[in-house]
Coordinates of C-alpha atoms and ligand atoms in Angstrom, one line a residue:
X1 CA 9.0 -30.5 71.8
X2 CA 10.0 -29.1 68.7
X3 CA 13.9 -30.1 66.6
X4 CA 15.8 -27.5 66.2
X5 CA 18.6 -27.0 63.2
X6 CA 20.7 -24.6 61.4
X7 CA 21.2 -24.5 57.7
X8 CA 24.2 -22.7 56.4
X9 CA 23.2 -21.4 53.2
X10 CA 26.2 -20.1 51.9
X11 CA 28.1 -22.9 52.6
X12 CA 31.8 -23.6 53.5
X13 CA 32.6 -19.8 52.2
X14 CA 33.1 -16.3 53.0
X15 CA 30.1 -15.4 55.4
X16 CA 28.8 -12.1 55.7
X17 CA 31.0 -10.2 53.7
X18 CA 32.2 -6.7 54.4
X19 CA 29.3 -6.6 56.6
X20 CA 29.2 -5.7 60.8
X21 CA 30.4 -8.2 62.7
X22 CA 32.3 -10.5 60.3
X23 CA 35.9 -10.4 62.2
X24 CA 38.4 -11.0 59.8
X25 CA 36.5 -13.4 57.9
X26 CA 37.8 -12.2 54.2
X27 CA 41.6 -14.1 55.5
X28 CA 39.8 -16.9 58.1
X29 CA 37.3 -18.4 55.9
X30 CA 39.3 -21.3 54.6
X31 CA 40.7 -22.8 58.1
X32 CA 36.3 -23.2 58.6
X33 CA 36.5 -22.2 61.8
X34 CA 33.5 -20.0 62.1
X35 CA 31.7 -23.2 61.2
X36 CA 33.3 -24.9 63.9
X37 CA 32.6 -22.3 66.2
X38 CA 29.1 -22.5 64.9
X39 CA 28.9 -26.6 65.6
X40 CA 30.3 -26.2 69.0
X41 CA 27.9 -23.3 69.9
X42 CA 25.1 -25.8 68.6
X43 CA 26.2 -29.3 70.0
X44 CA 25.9 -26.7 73.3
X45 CA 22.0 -25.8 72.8
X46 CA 21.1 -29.4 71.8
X47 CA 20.1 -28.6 68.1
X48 CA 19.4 -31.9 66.0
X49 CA 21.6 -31.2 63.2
X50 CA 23.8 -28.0 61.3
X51 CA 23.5 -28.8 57.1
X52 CA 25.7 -27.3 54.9
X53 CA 25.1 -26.0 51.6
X54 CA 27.0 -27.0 48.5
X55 CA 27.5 -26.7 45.2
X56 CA 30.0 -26.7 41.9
X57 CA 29.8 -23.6 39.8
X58 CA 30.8 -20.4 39.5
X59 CA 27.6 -18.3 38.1
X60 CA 27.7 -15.8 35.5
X61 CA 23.9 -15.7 34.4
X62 CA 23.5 -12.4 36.3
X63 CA 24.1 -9.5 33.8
X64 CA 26.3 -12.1 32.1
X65 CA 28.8 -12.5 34.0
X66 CA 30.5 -13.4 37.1
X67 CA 31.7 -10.0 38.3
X68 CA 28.9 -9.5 41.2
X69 CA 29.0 -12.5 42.8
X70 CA 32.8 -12.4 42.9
X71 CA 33.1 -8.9 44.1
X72 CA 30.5 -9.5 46.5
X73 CA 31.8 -13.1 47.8
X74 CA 27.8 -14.5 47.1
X75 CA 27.9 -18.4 46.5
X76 CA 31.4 -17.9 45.5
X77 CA 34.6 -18.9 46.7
X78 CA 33.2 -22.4 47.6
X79 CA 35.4 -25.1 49.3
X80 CA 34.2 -28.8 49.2
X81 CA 32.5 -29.3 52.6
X82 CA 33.5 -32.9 53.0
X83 CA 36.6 -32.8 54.2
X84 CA 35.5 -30.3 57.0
X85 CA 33.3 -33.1 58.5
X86 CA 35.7 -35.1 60.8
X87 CA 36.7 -31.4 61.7
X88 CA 33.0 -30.7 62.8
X89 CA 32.7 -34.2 64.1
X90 CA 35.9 -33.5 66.5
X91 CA 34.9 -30.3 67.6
X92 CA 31.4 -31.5 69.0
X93 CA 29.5 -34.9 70.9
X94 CA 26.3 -35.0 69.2
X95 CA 25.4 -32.7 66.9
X96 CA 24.4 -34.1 63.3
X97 CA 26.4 -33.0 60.9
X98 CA 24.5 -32.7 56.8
X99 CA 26.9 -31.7 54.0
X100 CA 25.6 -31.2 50.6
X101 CA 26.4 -34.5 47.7
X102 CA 24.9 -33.9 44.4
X103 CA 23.2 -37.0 43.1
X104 CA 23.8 -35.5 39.5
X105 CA 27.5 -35.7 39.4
X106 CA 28.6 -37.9 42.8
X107 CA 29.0 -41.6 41.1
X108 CA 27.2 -43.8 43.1
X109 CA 30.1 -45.9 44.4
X110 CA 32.3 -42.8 45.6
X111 CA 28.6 -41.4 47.6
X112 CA 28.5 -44.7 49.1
X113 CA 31.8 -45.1 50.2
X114 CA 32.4 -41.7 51.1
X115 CA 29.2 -41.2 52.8
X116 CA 30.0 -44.4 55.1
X117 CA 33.8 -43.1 55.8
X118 CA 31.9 -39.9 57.4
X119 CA 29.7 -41.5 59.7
X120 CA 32.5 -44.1 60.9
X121 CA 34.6 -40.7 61.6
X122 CA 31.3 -39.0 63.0
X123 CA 31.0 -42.0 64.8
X124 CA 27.0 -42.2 63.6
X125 CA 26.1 -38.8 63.4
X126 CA 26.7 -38.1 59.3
X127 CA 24.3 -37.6 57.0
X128 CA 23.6 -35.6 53.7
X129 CA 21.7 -33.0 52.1
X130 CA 21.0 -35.2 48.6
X131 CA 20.4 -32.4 46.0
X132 CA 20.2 -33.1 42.5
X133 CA 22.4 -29.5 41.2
X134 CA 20.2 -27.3 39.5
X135 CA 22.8 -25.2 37.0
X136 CA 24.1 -26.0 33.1
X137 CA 27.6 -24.5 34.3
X138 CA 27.5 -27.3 37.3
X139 CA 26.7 -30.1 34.4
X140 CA 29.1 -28.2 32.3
X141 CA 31.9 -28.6 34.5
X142 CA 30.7 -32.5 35.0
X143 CA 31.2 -32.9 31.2
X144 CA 27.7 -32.3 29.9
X145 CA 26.7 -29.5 28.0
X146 CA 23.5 -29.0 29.3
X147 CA 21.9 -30.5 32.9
X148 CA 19.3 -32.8 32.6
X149 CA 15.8 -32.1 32.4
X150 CA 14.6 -30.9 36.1
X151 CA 12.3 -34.1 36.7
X152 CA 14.8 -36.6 34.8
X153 CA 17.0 -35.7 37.2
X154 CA 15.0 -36.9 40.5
X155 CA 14.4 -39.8 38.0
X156 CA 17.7 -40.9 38.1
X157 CA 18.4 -39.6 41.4
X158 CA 15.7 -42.5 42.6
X159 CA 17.8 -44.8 40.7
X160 CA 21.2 -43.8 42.4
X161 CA 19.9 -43.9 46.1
X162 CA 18.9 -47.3 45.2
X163 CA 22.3 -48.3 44.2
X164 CA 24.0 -46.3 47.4
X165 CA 21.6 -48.5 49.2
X166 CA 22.2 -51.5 48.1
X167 CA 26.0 -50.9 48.3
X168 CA 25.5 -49.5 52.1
X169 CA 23.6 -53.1 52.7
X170 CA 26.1 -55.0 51.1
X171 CA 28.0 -56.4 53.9
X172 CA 25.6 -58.4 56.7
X173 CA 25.6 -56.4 60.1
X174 CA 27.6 -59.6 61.1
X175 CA 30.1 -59.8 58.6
X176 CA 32.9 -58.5 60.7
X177 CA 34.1 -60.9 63.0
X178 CA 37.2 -59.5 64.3
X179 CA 38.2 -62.5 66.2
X180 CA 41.7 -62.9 67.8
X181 CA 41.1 -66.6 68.5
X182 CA 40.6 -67.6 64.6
X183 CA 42.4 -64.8 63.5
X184 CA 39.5 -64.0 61.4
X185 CA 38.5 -60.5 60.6
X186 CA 35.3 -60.5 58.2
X187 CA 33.8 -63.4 57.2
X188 CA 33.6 -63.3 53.5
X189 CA 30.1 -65.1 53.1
X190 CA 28.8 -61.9 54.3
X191 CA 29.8 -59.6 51.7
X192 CA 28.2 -59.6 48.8
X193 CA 28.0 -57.7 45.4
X194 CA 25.0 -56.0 44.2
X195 CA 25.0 -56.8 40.2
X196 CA 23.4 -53.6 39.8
X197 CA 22.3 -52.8 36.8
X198 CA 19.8 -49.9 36.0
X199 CA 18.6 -47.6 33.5
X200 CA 21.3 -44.7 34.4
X201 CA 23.7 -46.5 36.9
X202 CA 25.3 -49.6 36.8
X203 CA 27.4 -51.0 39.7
X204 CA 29.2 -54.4 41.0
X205 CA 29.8 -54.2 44.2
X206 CA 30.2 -54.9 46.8
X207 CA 31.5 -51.7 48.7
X208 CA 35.0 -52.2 50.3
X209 CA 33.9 -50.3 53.4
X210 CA 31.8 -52.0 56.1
X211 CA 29.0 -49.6 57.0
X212 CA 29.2 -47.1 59.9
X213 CA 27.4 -47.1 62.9
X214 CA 24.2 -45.7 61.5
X215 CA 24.4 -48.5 58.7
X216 CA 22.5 -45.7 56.8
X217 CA 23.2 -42.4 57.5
X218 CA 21.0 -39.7 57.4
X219 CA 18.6 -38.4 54.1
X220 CA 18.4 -35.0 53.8
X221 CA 15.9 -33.5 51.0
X222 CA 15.2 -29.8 50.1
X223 CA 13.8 -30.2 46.8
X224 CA 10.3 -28.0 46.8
X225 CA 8.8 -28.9 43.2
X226 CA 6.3 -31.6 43.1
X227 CA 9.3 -34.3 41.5
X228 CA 11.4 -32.8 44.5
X229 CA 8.6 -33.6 47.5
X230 CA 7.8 -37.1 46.2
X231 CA 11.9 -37.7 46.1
X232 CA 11.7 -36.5 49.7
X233 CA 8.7 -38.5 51.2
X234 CA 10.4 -41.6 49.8
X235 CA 13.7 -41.6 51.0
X236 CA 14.1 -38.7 53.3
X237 CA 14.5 -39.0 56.8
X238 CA 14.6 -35.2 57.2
X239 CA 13.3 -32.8 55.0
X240 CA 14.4 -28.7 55.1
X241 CA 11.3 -27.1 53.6
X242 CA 11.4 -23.2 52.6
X243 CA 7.2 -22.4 52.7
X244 CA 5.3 -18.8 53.1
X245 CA 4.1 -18.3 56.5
X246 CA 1.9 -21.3 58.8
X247 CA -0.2 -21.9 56.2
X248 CA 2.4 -22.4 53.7
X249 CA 4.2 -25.0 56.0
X250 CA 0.9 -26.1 57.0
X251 CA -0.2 -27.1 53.3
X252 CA 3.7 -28.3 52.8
X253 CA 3.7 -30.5 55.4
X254 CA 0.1 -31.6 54.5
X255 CA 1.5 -33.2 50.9
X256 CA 4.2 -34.5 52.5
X257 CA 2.9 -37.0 55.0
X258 CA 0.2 -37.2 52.4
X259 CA 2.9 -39.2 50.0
X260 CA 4.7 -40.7 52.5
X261 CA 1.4 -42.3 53.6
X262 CA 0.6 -43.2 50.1
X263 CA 3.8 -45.1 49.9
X264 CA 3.3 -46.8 52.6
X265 CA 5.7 -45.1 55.5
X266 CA 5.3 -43.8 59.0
X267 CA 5.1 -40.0 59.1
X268 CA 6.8 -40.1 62.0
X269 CA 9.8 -41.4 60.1
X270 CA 10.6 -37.8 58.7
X271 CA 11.1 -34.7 60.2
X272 CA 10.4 -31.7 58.6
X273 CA 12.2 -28.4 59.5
X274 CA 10.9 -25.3 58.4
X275 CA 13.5 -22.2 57.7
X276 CA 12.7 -19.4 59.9
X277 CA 14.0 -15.9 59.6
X278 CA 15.0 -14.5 63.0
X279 CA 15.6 -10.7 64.2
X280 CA 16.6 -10.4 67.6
X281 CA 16.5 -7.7 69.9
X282 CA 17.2 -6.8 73.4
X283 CA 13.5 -5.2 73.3
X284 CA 10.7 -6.0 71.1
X285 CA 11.3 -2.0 69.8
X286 CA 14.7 -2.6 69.3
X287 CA 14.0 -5.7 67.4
X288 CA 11.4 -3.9 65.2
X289 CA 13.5 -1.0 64.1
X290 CA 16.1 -3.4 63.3
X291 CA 13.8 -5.3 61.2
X292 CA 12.7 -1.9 59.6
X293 CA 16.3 -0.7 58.7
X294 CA 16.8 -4.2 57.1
X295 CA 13.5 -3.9 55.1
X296 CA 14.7 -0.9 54.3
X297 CA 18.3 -2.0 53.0
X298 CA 16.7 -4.4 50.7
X299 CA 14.1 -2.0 49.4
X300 CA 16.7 0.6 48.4
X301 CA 19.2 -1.9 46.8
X302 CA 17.3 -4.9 45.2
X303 CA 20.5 -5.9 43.2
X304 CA 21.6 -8.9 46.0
X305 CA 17.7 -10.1 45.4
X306 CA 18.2 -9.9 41.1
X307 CA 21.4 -11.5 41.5
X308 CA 20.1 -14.2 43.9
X309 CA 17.3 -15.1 42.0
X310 CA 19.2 -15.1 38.3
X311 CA 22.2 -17.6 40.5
X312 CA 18.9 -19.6 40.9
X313 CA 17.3 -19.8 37.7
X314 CA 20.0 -19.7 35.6
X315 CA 18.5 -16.4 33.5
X316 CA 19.5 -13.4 33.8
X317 CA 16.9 -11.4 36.1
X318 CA 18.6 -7.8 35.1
X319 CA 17.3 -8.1 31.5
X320 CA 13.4 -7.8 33.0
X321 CA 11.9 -4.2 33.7
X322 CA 11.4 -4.1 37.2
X323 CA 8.1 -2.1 37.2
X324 CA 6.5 -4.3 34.3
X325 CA 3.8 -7.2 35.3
X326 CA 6.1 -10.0 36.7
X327 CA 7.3 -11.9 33.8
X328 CA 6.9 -15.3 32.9
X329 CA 9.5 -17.7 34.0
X330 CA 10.3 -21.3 32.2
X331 CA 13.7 -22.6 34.2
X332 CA 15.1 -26.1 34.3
X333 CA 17.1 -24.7 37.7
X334 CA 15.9 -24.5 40.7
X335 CA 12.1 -24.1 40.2
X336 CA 10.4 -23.9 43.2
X337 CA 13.2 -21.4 44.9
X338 CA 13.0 -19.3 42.1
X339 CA 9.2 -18.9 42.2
X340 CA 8.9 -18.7 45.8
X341 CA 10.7 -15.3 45.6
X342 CA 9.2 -14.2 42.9
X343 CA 5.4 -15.5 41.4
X344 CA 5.2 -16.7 45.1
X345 CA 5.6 -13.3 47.1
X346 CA 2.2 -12.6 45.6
X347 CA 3.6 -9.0 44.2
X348 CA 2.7 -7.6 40.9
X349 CA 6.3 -6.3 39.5
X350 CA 9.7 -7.9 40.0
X351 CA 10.5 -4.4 42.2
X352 CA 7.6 -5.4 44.8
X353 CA 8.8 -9.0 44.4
X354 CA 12.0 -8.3 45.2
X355 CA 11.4 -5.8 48.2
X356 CA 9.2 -8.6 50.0
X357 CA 10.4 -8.5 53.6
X358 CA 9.9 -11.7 54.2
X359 CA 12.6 -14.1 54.6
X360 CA 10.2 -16.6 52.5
X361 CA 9.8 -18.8 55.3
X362 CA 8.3 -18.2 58.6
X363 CA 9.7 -14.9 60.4
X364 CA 10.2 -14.1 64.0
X365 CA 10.8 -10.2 65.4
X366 CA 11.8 -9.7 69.0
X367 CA 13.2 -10.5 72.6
X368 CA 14.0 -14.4 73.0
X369 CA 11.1 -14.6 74.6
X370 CA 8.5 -12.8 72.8
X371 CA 10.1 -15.2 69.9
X372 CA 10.2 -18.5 72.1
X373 CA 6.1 -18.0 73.1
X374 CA 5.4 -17.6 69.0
X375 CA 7.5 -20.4 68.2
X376 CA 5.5 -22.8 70.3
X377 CA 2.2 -21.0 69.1
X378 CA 3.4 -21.5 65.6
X379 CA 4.8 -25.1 65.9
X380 CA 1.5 -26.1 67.3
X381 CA -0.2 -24.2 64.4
X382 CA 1.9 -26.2 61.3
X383 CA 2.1 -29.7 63.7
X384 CA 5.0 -30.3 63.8
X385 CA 8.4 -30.9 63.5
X386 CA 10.8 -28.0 63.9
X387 CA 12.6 -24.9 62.9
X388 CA 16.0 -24.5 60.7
X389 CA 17.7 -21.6 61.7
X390 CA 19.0 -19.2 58.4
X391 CA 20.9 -16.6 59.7
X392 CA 23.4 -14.8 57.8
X393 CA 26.7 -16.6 59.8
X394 CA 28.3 -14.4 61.9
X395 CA 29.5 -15.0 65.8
X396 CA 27.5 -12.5 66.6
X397 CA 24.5 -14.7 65.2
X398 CA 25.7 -17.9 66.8
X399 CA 25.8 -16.1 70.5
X400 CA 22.2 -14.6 70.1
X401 CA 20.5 -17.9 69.0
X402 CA 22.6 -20.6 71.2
X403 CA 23.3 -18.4 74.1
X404 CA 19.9 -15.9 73.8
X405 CA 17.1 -18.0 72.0
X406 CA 17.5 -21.4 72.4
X407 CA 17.9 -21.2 76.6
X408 CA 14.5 -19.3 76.5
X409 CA 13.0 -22.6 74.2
X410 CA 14.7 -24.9 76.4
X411 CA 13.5 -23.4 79.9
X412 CA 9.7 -23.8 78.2
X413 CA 10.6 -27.1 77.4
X414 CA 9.8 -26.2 74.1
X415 CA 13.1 -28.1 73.0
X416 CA 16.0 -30.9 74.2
X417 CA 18.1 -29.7 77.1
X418 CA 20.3 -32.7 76.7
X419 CA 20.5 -35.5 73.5
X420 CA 19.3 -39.1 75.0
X421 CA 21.3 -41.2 72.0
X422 CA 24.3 -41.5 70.6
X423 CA 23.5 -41.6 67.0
X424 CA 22.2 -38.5 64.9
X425 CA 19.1 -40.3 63.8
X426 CA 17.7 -41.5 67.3
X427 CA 18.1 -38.1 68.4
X428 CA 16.6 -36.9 65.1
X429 CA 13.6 -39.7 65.8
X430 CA 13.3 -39.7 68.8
X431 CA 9.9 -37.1 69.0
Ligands
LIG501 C1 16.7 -25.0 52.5 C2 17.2 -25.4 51.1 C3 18.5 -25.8 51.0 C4 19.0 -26.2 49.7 N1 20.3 -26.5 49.6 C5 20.8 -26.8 48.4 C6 22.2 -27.0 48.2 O1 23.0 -27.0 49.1 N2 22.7 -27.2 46.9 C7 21.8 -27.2 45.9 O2 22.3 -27.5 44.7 N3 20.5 -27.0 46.0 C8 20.0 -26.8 47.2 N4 18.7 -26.5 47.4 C9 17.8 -26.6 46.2 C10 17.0 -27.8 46.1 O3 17.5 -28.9 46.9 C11 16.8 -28.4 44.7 O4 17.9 -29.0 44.3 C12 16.5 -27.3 43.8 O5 15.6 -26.4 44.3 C13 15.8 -27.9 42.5 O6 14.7 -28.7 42.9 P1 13.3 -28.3 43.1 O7 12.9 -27.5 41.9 O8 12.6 -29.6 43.4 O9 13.2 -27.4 44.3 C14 18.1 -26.2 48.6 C15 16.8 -25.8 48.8 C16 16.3 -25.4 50.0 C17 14.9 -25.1 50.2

């Protein structure tokens, strides 16, 4: 068996803008309940988990300025996807619910505290998506004029797990009593601070909130750069990987457990969930042609693809000829994104890099189950651990994959017709 999960890349925002089968999302977006709709549909189907991107900056790197992304609704309006957790948590029984927390601007204390008032409210299925923010206008808005250099940050970021950790360990799993008899509700022995003191955090402790029922909730990583996979193998407990292809999530997967083994942990500690990109038809013709129109759509308008890729560098991509040799690219963003969609397509111009059809991960054409058969071929193929759904977020989307797909996966057995535990990480754990 294989986890499944759905990654929601634009996170808590206006999905699928002006586009086919959006209902009224330009007024609904804010009450989020497309993404409950979306957790429901999945705490239906079994997934593992549904992990919501975040982040705190409005771009205007892309022909200097912000004009296309606000027009366009892309990575902007962005509500804070916190609060929409207990929401989620409500709406569903099992699912695993990952919002985004920056490491770079989230003071250690607040992460800790917050992160444990999530998974008491999840009742032990929270956990988080620890990126490090990859953007000057982020830091800028965070008081710094520039971010930190790219590996400094997973520097420090190892430094500030540490100190969530400690404060997420500083009360004894006994140290609540809650005893009618004695009248006693913790016992104060059992709470300790943490005298933390490190090169970029410094903290007292101890945390004023007991821990939650996972004690730790989930790690999330999705950092691809070499400082971003080491980050993961040492603290992730699931890792979202973008990689080219089997052989890309092959060799991905390869380094990973590599590390993890190298430091010492079980590989079967982490799970490692490969984006897929998914066109579904009723008939694998229909499915094609749909695929071709959409190849199509992005080959005759490349400006979504310049503007995604200068949102994730940080430079502006419409100052390069698009016909030239690809040019050279030095950002302190996000690296590896970046140069998976361009140096990484394998293309000679930034036109060709640009048009790639692929979603960048590993793509799927067809009926549910012409897709469910090459799923489990291609599973077996990159060994293991599952598949993070990345469709654009529409209903439409939701009922083909949780009504269409995952029914085919499950009658193969190719995936969990019902969760055995409780808490998110069991489930995540158990296989
Ligand atoms: C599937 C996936 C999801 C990601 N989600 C976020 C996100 O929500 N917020 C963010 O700032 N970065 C996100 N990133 C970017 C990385 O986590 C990372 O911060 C960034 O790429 C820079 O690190 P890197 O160069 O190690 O990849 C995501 C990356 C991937 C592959």
């Amino acid at each position: 068996m294989f986890h499944l999960g759905w990654f929601v890349g634009r996170g808590y925002s206006v999905h699928a803008w002006n586009q086919p089968w959006s209902g009224s999302i330009g007024s609904d977006w804010p009450t989020g309940e497309l993404l409950i709709d979306l957790a429901r549909a999945m705490d239906r189907a079994c997934f593992d988990y549904l992990m919501i991107e975040d982040g705190s900056f409005v771009t205007d790197a892309h022909r200097g300025s912000s004009e296309w992304h606000l027009r366009n609704a892309a990575t902007v309006p962005k509500l804070d996807p916190m609060p929409l957790v207990p929401l989620l948590g409500q709406a569903t029984t099992h699912l695993g619910i990952v919002t985004t927390m920056t490491t770079g601007f989230y003071p250690p204390y607040l992460a800790a505290r917050l992160a444990i008032t999530l998974d008491h409210l999840t009742r032990g299925r929270a956990g988080f998506n620890l990126v490090t923010a990859h953007n000057d206008r982020t830091a800028q808005n965070f008081g710094l004029d520039r971010h930190y250099e790219h590996d400094l940050r997973y520097e420090m970021a190892d430094e500030w797990i540490d100190v969530v950790s400690r404060l997420w360990e500083s009360w004894q799993p006994d140290a609540i009593v809650a005893d009618h008899s004695t009248g006693i509700f913790a016992d104060h022995r059992k709470v300790h601070p943490i005298d933390f003191a490190g090169r970029y955090y410094k903290s007292r402790g101890p945390l004023n909130a007991p821990p939650g029922p996972q004690r730790r909730p989930v790690i999330c990583q999705a950092g691809g750069s070499p400082a971003g996979i080491a980050f993961a193998a040492k603290h992730a407990d699931t890792i979202v990987a973008r990689a080219r292809g089997i052989e890309g999530a092959r060799a991905y997967r390869g380094e990973v457990l590599a590390r993890m083994k190298e430091l010492g942990r079980d590989p079967r500690s982490c799970k490692i969930l490969f984006c897929v990109g998914l066109v579904l038809g009723e008939t694998i013709d229909e499915a094609r042609e749909k695929k071709k129109r959409l190849d199509r759509s992005i080959a005759e308008n490349i400006e979504p693809r310049l503007a995604q890729v200068s949102f994730l560098s940080g430079i502006d991509f419409s100052t390069f000829d698009l016909d030239a040799p690809l040019p050279e690219i030095h950002t302190n963003a996000s690296r590896s994104l970046t140069m998976l969609l361009t140096h990484g397509t394998g293309a000679r111009t930034l036109r060709e890099a640009l048009s790639d059809p692929s979603s960048g991960g590993v793509d799927f054409v067809g009926t549910p189950d012409s897709i469910a058969t090459e799923m489990g071929e291609t599973m077996a193929a990159i060994g293991g651990d599952g598949f993070m759904v990345t469709e654009g977020l529409t209903r439409r989307a939701i009922g083909e994959i949780t009504d269409g797909l995952v029914p085919t996966l499950q009658r193969r057995g190719l995936v969990r017709r019902r969760y055995d535990h409780v808490l998110f990480r069991d489930n995540l754990l158990e296989f």
